[in-house]
C-alpha cells in the first residue's frame, strides 16, 4: 500500500531531496507507491485535484524534475525489484530501481545491460532518456536493450509497450523521457559479461593531451569505454582524468592501455581487473549528492585545433574548483543503431560534451551558472547537431526540439497527443502536445 508524506511529516524532507543541491522544492504530497495500483491511484488523485505531477525514479535528474513545488510527487523508490531470467537473458525491473540494484541482480548470473556509471542513478530516468554506459561500444545505448515496458498513462490506464503491442510507444520510451506515463516496469535484454579492466587514470592536463585523446579514441575498440573529465585536483593541478573500462578479456585490454600510457606518463593509474559491479560503483564517491549543479551539453565531432582552443578557454575560466568539462566517447554499437530507430540517437557524434558547473556556496550560483552558459557559447561553433536529453537542464522548447532533431521531435509530439494530450507529465524534457487539452 502507498505511503503519503506531507510537509511536517517524518521522512518528508528526506523524500523531497534530490541529487542536485540547488533543488529545494516542497511538494504538497509525496506518494510513495508500492505497486502499479498505487501508481494508478496517485495519477487519478493528481488529476482530480488538479495537482502538478512529478515522477521520481532515482532522483538524479539535475533539472530537479523528480520534485515539484506544491504538487504531487509519484515516488517509486519503494519499487526496486529486479527479476532475472538467465535462460531467456531477460530482466524485469520495477520503475524505482537503481543501477546498483540492477547490476547486482544481473551479474549474479554473469549478465548485464548497458547502464549508468553511478550506482544510485535510477534505471527509469536514464533509460527513458537514452542511457550512456560502459557497454555502449558493444551494445549501444541502454534504451537499445529495452524490449518492453508497462506504464500508467495520464488517464490512469495501464498500457504495455513492446514490439508486438504499441510498438510506437516503445519507440518513444527509448529516449523520449517520462512524457507518456509512469513506467512501472521495464524489460531488458541481457548480455553475457565477466570481469572488466577499469579505473581512473589521471594525466596532467594540456592541449596536447586533448589532441592525443582525440587520436586515441579514433582507434578505440568496441570493448573500450572512455570518458574524459578535465578538472582541478585538491592541489589545484589541472588534471585530465580518463575513466576507462574495457569490457573484454585482460589479454585484449593490455595492449590498448599500453598505447594509452605510451605518450604521456600517468600521474595516477587506477586501472585494475574488477568485477563489473565493483567497477560500476567506483565513481559513486566522486559524485556526491548535495553539491550545486548546472549543466550544459551537446553532441560534438572530432576535436579540431579550434575546438581544443575553445575547450581550453572554457576549462581555464571555471569559477569553482569542483567544476568539470567532460567528453564521453561515443562509438561502436551506439552508432550502428540506424538514426530514427529509437527516439534517442547520437548519429554522427564522436563525443557527448558536458560543461558541468559544480559548487557548494549558494551565494555563488550566478557566477557558476554564467560560467557554464558562457563556456557553452564559446564551444558552440565547434558542436554538432543534437543533444542528450538526460543532461539538459531547464531548456526551452526550441532547444528540446533541436536536441531530438525536428523529425524525431514531431513523432514524439504525435505520441504525446495520443497518450498525454493535457501534458500531465510535463516535469521532464517536455514534449509539448500540439494543443494542450485542459
Ligand atoms: C551522478 C550522475 C551520474 C549519471 N550518470 C549517467 C550515466 O552514466 N549515463 C547516463 O546516460 N546518464 C547519467 N546521468 C544522467 C541521468 O541519466 C539522468 O539524470 C536521469 O534523468 C536520472 O534518472 P533518475 O531516475 O535517477 O532521475 P529522476 O530525477 O528520479 O527522474 C528524472 C525524470 O525521469 C522521469 N522518470 C523517472 N522515473 C520514471 C518512471 N518510472 N516513469 C516515467 N518517468 C520517470 C521523470 O520525467 C523524471 O522527472 C547521471 C546523472 C548524475 C547526476
Coordinates of C-alpha atoms and ligand atoms in Angstrom, one line a residue:
X1 CA 0.0 0.0 0.0
X2 CA 1.2 3.5 -0.7
X3 CA 2.5 5.8 2.0
X4 CA 1.7 9.6 1.7
X5 CA 4.0 12.2 3.1
X6 CA 3.0 15.8 3.7
X7 CA 5.0 18.9 4.9
X8 CA 6.0 18.3 8.5
X9 CA 5.8 14.5 8.4
X10 CA 8.8 12.4 9.4
X11 CA 10.7 11.5 6.3
X12 CA 9.2 14.3 4.2
X13 CA 12.5 16.3 3.9
X14 CA 14.5 13.2 3.0
X15 CA 11.9 12.2 0.4
X16 CA 12.0 15.6 -1.3
X17 CA 15.8 15.7 -1.5
X18 CA 17.3 15.0 -5.0
X19 CA 20.9 14.8 -6.3
X20 CA 21.3 18.5 -7.2
X21 CA 21.7 20.6 -4.1
X22 CA 20.2 23.6 -5.9
X23 CA 16.7 22.0 -5.9
X24 CA 14.7 22.8 -2.8
X25 CA 11.1 22.2 -3.7
X26 CA 8.2 21.5 -1.3
X27 CA 5.5 19.2 -2.8
X28 CA 2.0 19.2 -1.2
X29 CA 2.1 15.3 -1.3
X30 CA 4.7 12.7 -1.8
X31 CA 3.1 9.4 -2.6
X32 CA 5.5 6.5 -2.1
X33 CA 4.0 3.8 -4.2
X34 CA 4.3 0.0 -3.5
X35 CA 2.8 -1.3 -6.8
X36 CA 1.2 -0.4 -10.1
X37 CA -2.3 0.0 -8.5
X38 CA -0.8 2.7 -6.2
X39 CA 0.7 4.5 -9.2
X40 CA -2.7 4.5 -11.0
X41 CA -4.4 5.8 -7.8
X42 CA -1.8 8.6 -7.5
X43 CA -2.2 9.7 -11.1
X44 CA -6.0 9.7 -10.6
X45 CA -5.7 11.7 -7.4
X46 CA -3.4 14.3 -9.0
X47 CA -5.8 14.7 -11.9
X48 CA -8.9 15.0 -9.8
X49 CA -7.3 17.6 -7.6
X50 CA -5.5 19.4 -10.5
X51 CA -2.1 18.9 -8.8
X52 CA 1.1 19.2 -10.8
X53 CA 2.8 15.8 -11.1
X54 CA 6.4 14.9 -10.7
X55 CA 7.7 11.4 -11.1
X56 CA 10.7 10.2 -9.1
X57 CA 12.9 7.3 -10.1
X58 CA 16.5 7.6 -8.7
X59 CA 16.3 11.4 -8.1
X60 CA 19.4 12.1 -10.2
X61 CA 18.0 14.4 -12.8
X62 CA 19.9 17.7 -12.4
X63 CA 17.0 19.8 -13.6
X64 CA 15.2 18.5 -10.4
X65 CA 12.3 17.1 -12.4
X66 CA 11.7 14.5 -9.8
X67 CA 10.1 17.0 -7.4
X68 CA 7.7 19.9 -7.7
X69 CA 6.6 22.8 -5.6
X70 CA 3.1 22.4 -4.2
X71 CA 2.1 19.4 -6.4
X72 CA 2.2 15.6 -6.1
X73 CA 5.3 13.5 -6.4
X74 CA 4.8 9.9 -7.5
X75 CA 7.8 8.4 -5.7
X76 CA 8.8 5.0 -7.0
X77 CA 11.7 4.5 -4.6
X78 CA 9.9 1.6 -2.9
X79 CA 9.5 -0.2 -6.2
X80 CA 13.0 -1.5 -6.8
X81 CA 12.6 -5.2 -7.6
X82 CA 14.7 -6.9 -10.3
X83 CA 13.8 -10.4 -11.7
X84 CA 16.3 -12.1 -13.9
X85 CA 15.5 -14.9 -16.3
X86 CA 19.1 -16.2 -17.1
X87 CA 17.8 -18.7 -19.7
X88 CA 16.0 -16.2 -21.8
X89 CA 18.6 -13.5 -20.9
X90 CA 15.9 -11.1 -19.8
X91 CA 15.5 -8.8 -16.7
X92 CA 12.2 -7.2 -15.5
X93 CA 12.9 -4.3 -13.3
X94 CA 10.5 -2.0 -11.4
X95 CA 10.3 1.7 -12.1
X96 CA 12.2 2.8 -8.9
X97 CA 15.2 0.6 -9.2
X98 CA 18.7 2.0 -9.3
X99 CA 21.6 0.7 -11.5
X100 CA 23.2 -0.7 -8.3
X101 CA 20.1 -2.9 -7.8
X102 CA 20.0 -3.9 -11.5
X103 CA 23.8 -4.7 -11.9
X104 CA 23.9 -6.7 -8.6
X105 CA 20.9 -8.9 -9.7
X106 CA 22.0 -9.4 -13.3
X107 CA 25.7 -10.0 -12.5
X108 CA 24.7 -12.8 -10.2
X109 CA 24.1 -14.7 -13.5
X110 CA 27.1 -13.2 -15.4
X111 CA 24.8 -10.9 -17.4
X112 CA 24.5 -7.2 -17.9
X113 CA 22.8 -4.5 -19.9
X114 CA 24.4 -1.1 -20.7
X115 CA 23.6 1.1 -17.6
X116 CA 24.7 4.2 -15.8
X117 CA 28.2 4.5 -14.2
X118 CA 27.0 5.7 -10.8
X119 CA 25.1 3.1 -8.8
X120 CA 22.4 5.4 -7.3
X121 CA 21.2 6.6 -10.7
X122 CA 17.7 5.5 -11.5
X123 CA 17.2 2.8 -14.2
X124 CA 14.0 4.7 -15.2
X125 CA 15.1 8.2 -15.9
X126 CA 18.4 7.1 -17.5
X127 CA 16.7 4.5 -19.8
X128 CA 13.9 6.8 -20.8
X129 CA 16.3 9.5 -21.9
X130 CA 18.6 7.1 -23.8
X131 CA 21.4 5.8 -21.4
X132 CA 25.1 6.0 -21.9
X133 CA 27.1 3.3 -20.1
X134 CA 30.4 1.5 -20.4
X135 CA 28.9 -1.2 -22.6
X136 CA 27.8 1.3 -25.2
X137 CA 30.5 0.3 -27.8
X138 CA 29.4 -3.3 -27.6
X139 CA 25.6 -3.0 -27.2
X140 CA 24.6 0.6 -27.8
X141 CA 22.5 2.9 -25.6
X142 CA 20.6 1.5 -22.6
X143 CA 17.3 2.0 -24.5
X144 CA 18.6 -0.1 -27.4
X145 CA 18.3 -3.1 -25.0
X146 CA 14.8 -2.1 -23.7
X147 CA 12.4 -4.6 -25.1
X148 CA 9.1 -3.9 -23.2
X149 CA 7.6 -1.7 -20.6
X150 CA 4.4 -1.4 -18.5
X151 CA 3.1 2.1 -17.8
X152 CA 0.3 4.0 -16.2
X153 CA -0.8 6.8 -18.6
X154 CA -2.2 10.2 -17.7
X155 CA -5.8 8.8 -17.8
X156 CA -4.8 6.2 -15.1
X157 CA -4.9 3.4 -17.7
X158 CA -2.4 0.6 -17.7
X159 CA -0.6 0.1 -21.0
X160 CA 2.0 -2.2 -22.3
X161 CA 4.6 -1.4 -24.9
X162 CA 6.7 -3.9 -26.8
X163 CA 7.5 -4.9 -30.4
X164 CA 4.1 -6.6 -30.7
X165 CA 1.9 -4.2 -28.7
X166 CA 2.0 -0.4 -29.0
X167 CA 5.4 -0.5 -30.8
X168 CA 5.3 3.2 -31.5
X169 CA 5.1 3.8 -27.7
X170 CA 8.1 1.6 -27.2
X171 CA 10.0 3.7 -29.8
X172 CA 9.1 6.8 -27.8
X173 CA 10.1 5.3 -24.4
X174 CA 13.5 4.6 -26.0
X175 CA 14.7 8.2 -25.5
X176 CA 11.5 10.3 -25.3
X177 CA 11.7 10.6 -21.5
X178 CA 8.9 10.5 -18.9
X179 CA 6.5 12.2 -21.3
X180 CA 4.0 9.3 -21.9
X181 CA 3.2 8.0 -18.4
X182 CA 4.7 6.4 -15.3
X183 CA 6.7 3.3 -16.2
X184 CA 6.1 0.7 -13.5
X185 CA 8.3 -2.0 -15.1
X186 CA 10.9 -2.3 -17.8
X187 CA 12.1 -5.5 -19.5
X188 CA 15.6 -5.5 -20.8
X189 CA 17.7 -7.9 -23.0
X190 CA 20.8 -9.0 -21.1
X191 CA 24.3 -9.8 -22.5
X192 CA 27.0 -12.0 -21.1
X193 CA 29.7 -10.1 -19.2
X194 CA 32.5 -11.3 -16.9
X195 CA 35.1 -9.1 -15.2
X196 CA 36.3 -5.8 -16.7
X197 CA 39.5 -3.9 -16.7
X198 CA 38.6 -0.4 -15.5
X199 CA 39.6 2.6 -13.4
X200 CA 40.6 6.2 -13.3
X201 CA 43.8 7.1 -14.9
X202 CA 45.0 10.7 -14.4
X203 CA 47.2 12.7 -16.7
X204 CA 48.5 16.3 -16.5
X205 CA 46.0 18.3 -18.5
X206 CA 47.3 20.1 -21.6
X207 CA 46.0 20.9 -25.1
X208 CA 48.5 18.3 -26.4
X209 CA 46.8 15.7 -24.2
X210 CA 43.4 16.7 -25.7
X211 CA 44.8 16.1 -29.2
X212 CA 46.2 12.8 -28.1
X213 CA 42.9 11.8 -26.6
X214 CA 41.1 12.5 -29.9
X215 CA 43.7 10.4 -31.8
X216 CA 43.4 7.6 -29.2
X217 CA 39.6 7.4 -29.3
X218 CA 39.7 7.3 -33.1
X219 CA 41.1 3.7 -32.8
X220 CA 39.1 2.6 -29.7
X221 CA 37.7 -1.0 -30.0
X222 CA 34.1 -1.6 -29.2
X223 CA 35.0 -3.2 -25.8
X224 CA 36.6 0.1 -24.6
X225 CA 34.5 2.9 -23.0
X226 CA 36.3 6.1 -22.4
X227 CA 35.2 9.3 -20.6
X228 CA 37.4 12.2 -20.2
X229 CA 36.9 14.6 -17.3
X230 CA 39.0 17.7 -17.1
X231 CA 39.1 19.2 -13.6
X232 CA 41.2 20.5 -10.8
X233 CA 42.7 18.2 -8.2
X234 CA 42.6 19.2 -4.5
X235 CA 46.2 20.5 -5.0
X236 CA 44.9 22.8 -7.8
X237 CA 46.6 20.8 -10.6
X238 CA 44.8 20.7 -13.9
X239 CA 44.0 17.1 -14.4
X240 CA 42.7 15.1 -17.4
X241 CA 41.1 12.1 -15.7
X242 CA 40.2 9.3 -18.0
X243 CA 37.5 6.9 -16.7
X244 CA 38.3 3.8 -18.8
X245 CA 36.5 0.5 -18.8
X246 CA 37.5 -2.4 -21.1
X247 CA 34.6 -5.0 -21.2
X248 CA 36.6 -7.9 -22.5
X249 CA 39.5 -10.3 -21.6
X250 CA 42.5 -8.9 -19.8
X251 CA 44.9 -10.0 -22.6
X252 CA 43.0 -7.9 -25.1
X253 CA 42.9 -4.9 -22.7
X254 CA 46.7 -4.8 -22.0
X255 CA 47.9 -3.6 -25.5
X256 CA 45.1 -1.0 -25.6
X257 CA 46.1 0.5 -22.2
X258 CA 49.8 0.3 -23.1
X259 CA 49.0 2.5 -26.0
X260 CA 47.1 4.9 -23.7
X261 CA 50.2 5.2 -21.5
X262 CA 52.7 5.4 -24.3
X263 CA 52.7 9.2 -25.0
X264 CA 52.1 10.8 -21.5
X265 CA 53.1 9.3 -18.2
X266 CA 50.1 9.0 -15.9
X267 CA 50.1 11.0 -12.7
X268 CA 48.0 8.2 -11.1
X269 CA 47.0 4.9 -12.5
X270 CA 44.0 3.1 -11.0
X271 CA 43.4 0.6 -13.8
X272 CA 42.8 -2.9 -12.5
X273 CA 40.7 -6.1 -13.2
X274 CA 37.5 -5.9 -11.3
X275 CA 34.0 -7.3 -11.1
X276 CA 31.6 -5.3 -13.2
X277 CA 29.6 -4.5 -10.0
X278 CA 32.7 -3.1 -8.3
X279 CA 33.5 -1.1 -11.4
X280 CA 30.0 0.3 -11.6
X281 CA 30.4 1.7 -8.0
X282 CA 33.8 3.2 -8.5
X283 CA 32.6 6.7 -9.3
X284 CA 30.0 6.9 -6.5
X285 CA 32.4 8.6 -4.1
X286 CA 33.2 11.3 -6.7
X287 CA 29.5 12.0 -7.4
X288 CA 28.2 13.1 -4.0
X289 CA 24.6 14.2 -3.5
X290 CA 24.0 17.8 -2.4
X291 CA 26.6 19.7 -4.5
X292 CA 25.0 22.5 -6.5
X293 CA 25.0 21.5 -10.2
X294 CA 24.2 23.3 -13.5
X295 CA 25.0 21.5 -16.8
X296 CA 25.2 22.4 -20.5
X297 CA 25.5 19.7 -23.1
X298 CA 25.7 18.9 -26.8
X299 CA 26.9 16.3 -29.3
X300 CA 30.3 17.1 -30.7
X301 CA 32.5 15.8 -33.5
X302 CA 36.3 15.2 -33.6
X303 CA 38.4 17.8 -31.8
X304 CA 39.8 20.3 -34.3
X305 CA 42.6 22.6 -33.3
X306 CA 40.0 25.4 -32.9
X307 CA 37.8 23.2 -30.7
X308 CA 40.7 22.4 -28.5
X309 CA 41.4 26.1 -28.1
X310 CA 37.8 26.7 -27.1
X311 CA 37.8 23.7 -24.7
X312 CA 40.9 25.1 -23.0
X313 CA 39.5 28.6 -22.7
X314 CA 36.3 27.2 -21.1
X315 CA 38.1 24.9 -18.6
X316 CA 40.7 27.6 -17.6
X317 CA 37.9 30.1 -16.8
X318 CA 36.0 27.7 -14.4
X319 CA 34.8 29.6 -11.3
X320 CA 34.7 26.6 -9.0
X321 CA 37.4 24.0 -8.3
X322 CA 34.7 21.3 -8.4
X323 CA 33.6 22.2 -12.0
X324 CA 34.5 19.9 -14.9
X325 CA 34.4 19.7 -18.7
X326 CA 33.7 16.2 -19.9
X327 CA 33.8 14.4 -23.2
X328 CA 32.1 11.0 -23.3
X329 CA 33.4 9.0 -26.3
X330 CA 30.6 7.6 -28.5
X331 CA 31.4 4.7 -30.8
X332 CA 30.8 1.1 -31.9
X333 CA 27.3 -0.3 -31.5
X334 CA 26.0 3.0 -30.4
X335 CA 26.5 4.2 -34.0
X336 CA 25.2 1.1 -35.6
X337 CA 21.5 1.7 -34.5
X338 CA 20.1 3.4 -37.5
X339 CA 19.1 7.1 -36.9
X340 CA 15.4 7.3 -36.1
X341 CA 15.2 3.7 -34.9
X342 CA 14.8 5.0 -31.4
X343 CA 13.9 8.4 -30.1
X344 CA 17.4 8.8 -28.7
X345 CA 20.2 8.9 -31.2
X346 CA 23.8 10.1 -31.4
X347 CA 24.2 9.6 -35.1
X348 CA 27.4 11.1 -36.4
X349 CA 28.6 12.4 -33.0
X350 CA 32.1 11.4 -31.7
X351 CA 31.6 12.9 -28.2
X352 CA 28.9 13.9 -25.8
X353 CA 30.2 17.2 -24.3
X354 CA 29.2 18.2 -20.8
X355 CA 30.1 21.6 -19.3
X356 CA 29.5 20.7 -15.7
X357 CA 29.4 23.5 -13.1
X358 CA 29.6 22.2 -9.6
X359 CA 29.9 24.2 -6.4
X360 CA 28.8 24.4 -2.8
X361 CA 28.0 28.1 -1.9
X362 CA 24.5 29.3 -2.8
X363 CA 25.9 32.8 -2.9
X364 CA 27.9 31.8 -6.0
X365 CA 25.1 30.4 -8.1
X366 CA 25.0 33.2 -10.6
X367 CA 28.7 33.2 -11.5
X368 CA 28.8 29.4 -11.8
X369 CA 25.7 29.2 -14.0
X370 CA 27.1 32.1 -16.1
X371 CA 30.4 30.2 -16.5
X372 CA 28.6 27.1 -17.9
X373 CA 26.4 29.2 -20.2
X374 CA 29.3 31.4 -21.5
X375 CA 31.6 28.4 -21.8
X376 CA 28.9 26.6 -23.8
X377 CA 28.6 29.7 -26.1
X378 CA 32.4 29.6 -26.7
X379 CA 32.2 26.0 -27.7
X380 CA 29.1 26.4 -29.7
X381 CA 30.8 26.9 -33.1
X382 CA 32.5 23.5 -32.7
X383 CA 29.4 21.5 -31.7
X384 CA 27.4 19.1 -33.8
X385 CA 23.7 18.8 -34.0
X386 CA 21.6 17.1 -31.3
X387 CA 22.0 16.8 -27.6
X388 CA 21.4 14.2 -24.9
X389 CA 18.0 14.9 -23.3
X390 CA 19.1 13.5 -19.9
X391 CA 21.7 16.1 -19.5
X392 CA 19.6 19.1 -20.4
X393 CA 18.7 21.5 -17.6
X394 CA 15.7 23.8 -17.9
X395 CA 16.0 24.4 -21.6
X396 CA 13.2 26.0 -23.7
X397 CA 11.0 24.1 -26.1
X398 CA 13.1 25.0 -29.1
X399 CA 16.3 23.6 -27.5
X400 CA 14.5 20.3 -26.7
X401 CA 13.3 20.1 -30.3
X402 CA 16.8 20.7 -31.5
X403 CA 18.2 18.1 -29.1
X404 CA 16.0 15.4 -30.7
X405 CA 16.0 16.7 -34.2
X406 CA 12.9 18.0 -35.9
X407 CA 11.7 14.7 -37.3
X408 CA 12.0 12.7 -34.1
X409 CA 10.5 15.6 -32.1
X410 CA 7.5 15.7 -34.4
X411 CA 7.0 11.9 -34.0
X412 CA 7.2 12.4 -30.2
X413 CA 4.6 15.1 -30.3
X414 CA 2.2 12.8 -32.2
X415 CA 2.7 10.2 -29.4
X416 CA 2.2 12.9 -26.7
X417 CA -1.0 13.9 -28.3
X418 CA -2.2 10.3 -28.0
X419 CA -1.0 9.4 -24.5
X420 CA -0.9 12.7 -22.6
X421 CA -2.8 15.4 -24.5
X422 CA -3.2 17.6 -21.4
X423 CA 0.5 17.5 -20.7
X424 CA 0.0 16.0 -17.2
X425 CA 3.6 14.7 -17.4
X426 CA 5.4 17.9 -18.1
X427 CA 8.2 18.0 -15.5
X428 CA 10.7 16.4 -17.8
X429 CA 12.4 17.3 -21.1
X430 CA 9.0 18.2 -22.2
X431 CA 7.4 17.2 -25.5
X432 CA 4.6 19.7 -25.6
X433 CA 1.3 18.3 -27.1
X434 CA 0.0 20.1 -30.2
X435 CA -2.7 21.9 -28.3
X436 CA -2.8 21.1 -24.6
X437 CA -6.3 19.8 -23.8
X438 CA -7.1 21.1 -20.2
Ligands
LIG1 C1 25.8 11.4 -10.7 C2 25.1 11.2 -12.0 C3 25.6 10.2 -12.8 C4 25.0 10.0 -14.1 N1 25.5 9.0 -14.9 C5 24.9 8.8 -16.1 C6 25.4 7.8 -16.9 O1 26.3 7.1 -16.6 N2 24.8 7.6 -18.1 C7 23.7 8.4 -18.5 O2 23.2 8.2 -19.6 N3 23.2 9.3 -17.7 C8 23.8 9.6 -16.5 N4 23.3 10.5 -15.7 C9 22.1 11.3 -16.1 C10 20.8 10.5 -15.8 O3 20.6 9.6 -16.8 C11 19.6 11.5 -15.7 O4 19.9 12.4 -14.7 C12 18.3 10.7 -15.4 O5 17.3 11.6 -15.5 C13 18.4 10.1 -14.0 O6 17.3 9.2 -13.8 P1 16.7 9.1 -12.3 O7 15.6 8.1 -12.4 O8 17.8 8.9 -11.4 O9 16.1 10.5 -12.1 P2 14.9 11.2 -11.5 O10 15.3 12.6 -11.2 O11 14.2 10.4 -10.5 O12 13.9 11.3 -12.8 C14 14.2 12.1 -13.9 C15 13.0 12.1 -14.8 O13 12.8 10.8 -15.4 C16 11.4 10.6 -15.5 N5 11.1 9.4 -14.7 C17 11.8 8.8 -13.6 N6 11.3 7.7 -13.3 C18 10.2 7.5 -14.1 C19 9.3 6.4 -14.3 N7 9.4 5.3 -13.5 N8 8.4 6.5 -15.2 C20 8.3 7.6 -16.0 N9 9.2 8.6 -15.9 C21 10.1 8.5 -15.0 C22 10.7 11.7 -15.0 O14 10.4 12.6 -16.0 C23 11.7 12.4 -14.1 O15 11.4 13.7 -14.0 C24 23.9 10.8 -14.4 C25 23.4 11.8 -13.6 C26 24.0 12.0 -12.4 C27 23.5 13.1 -11.5

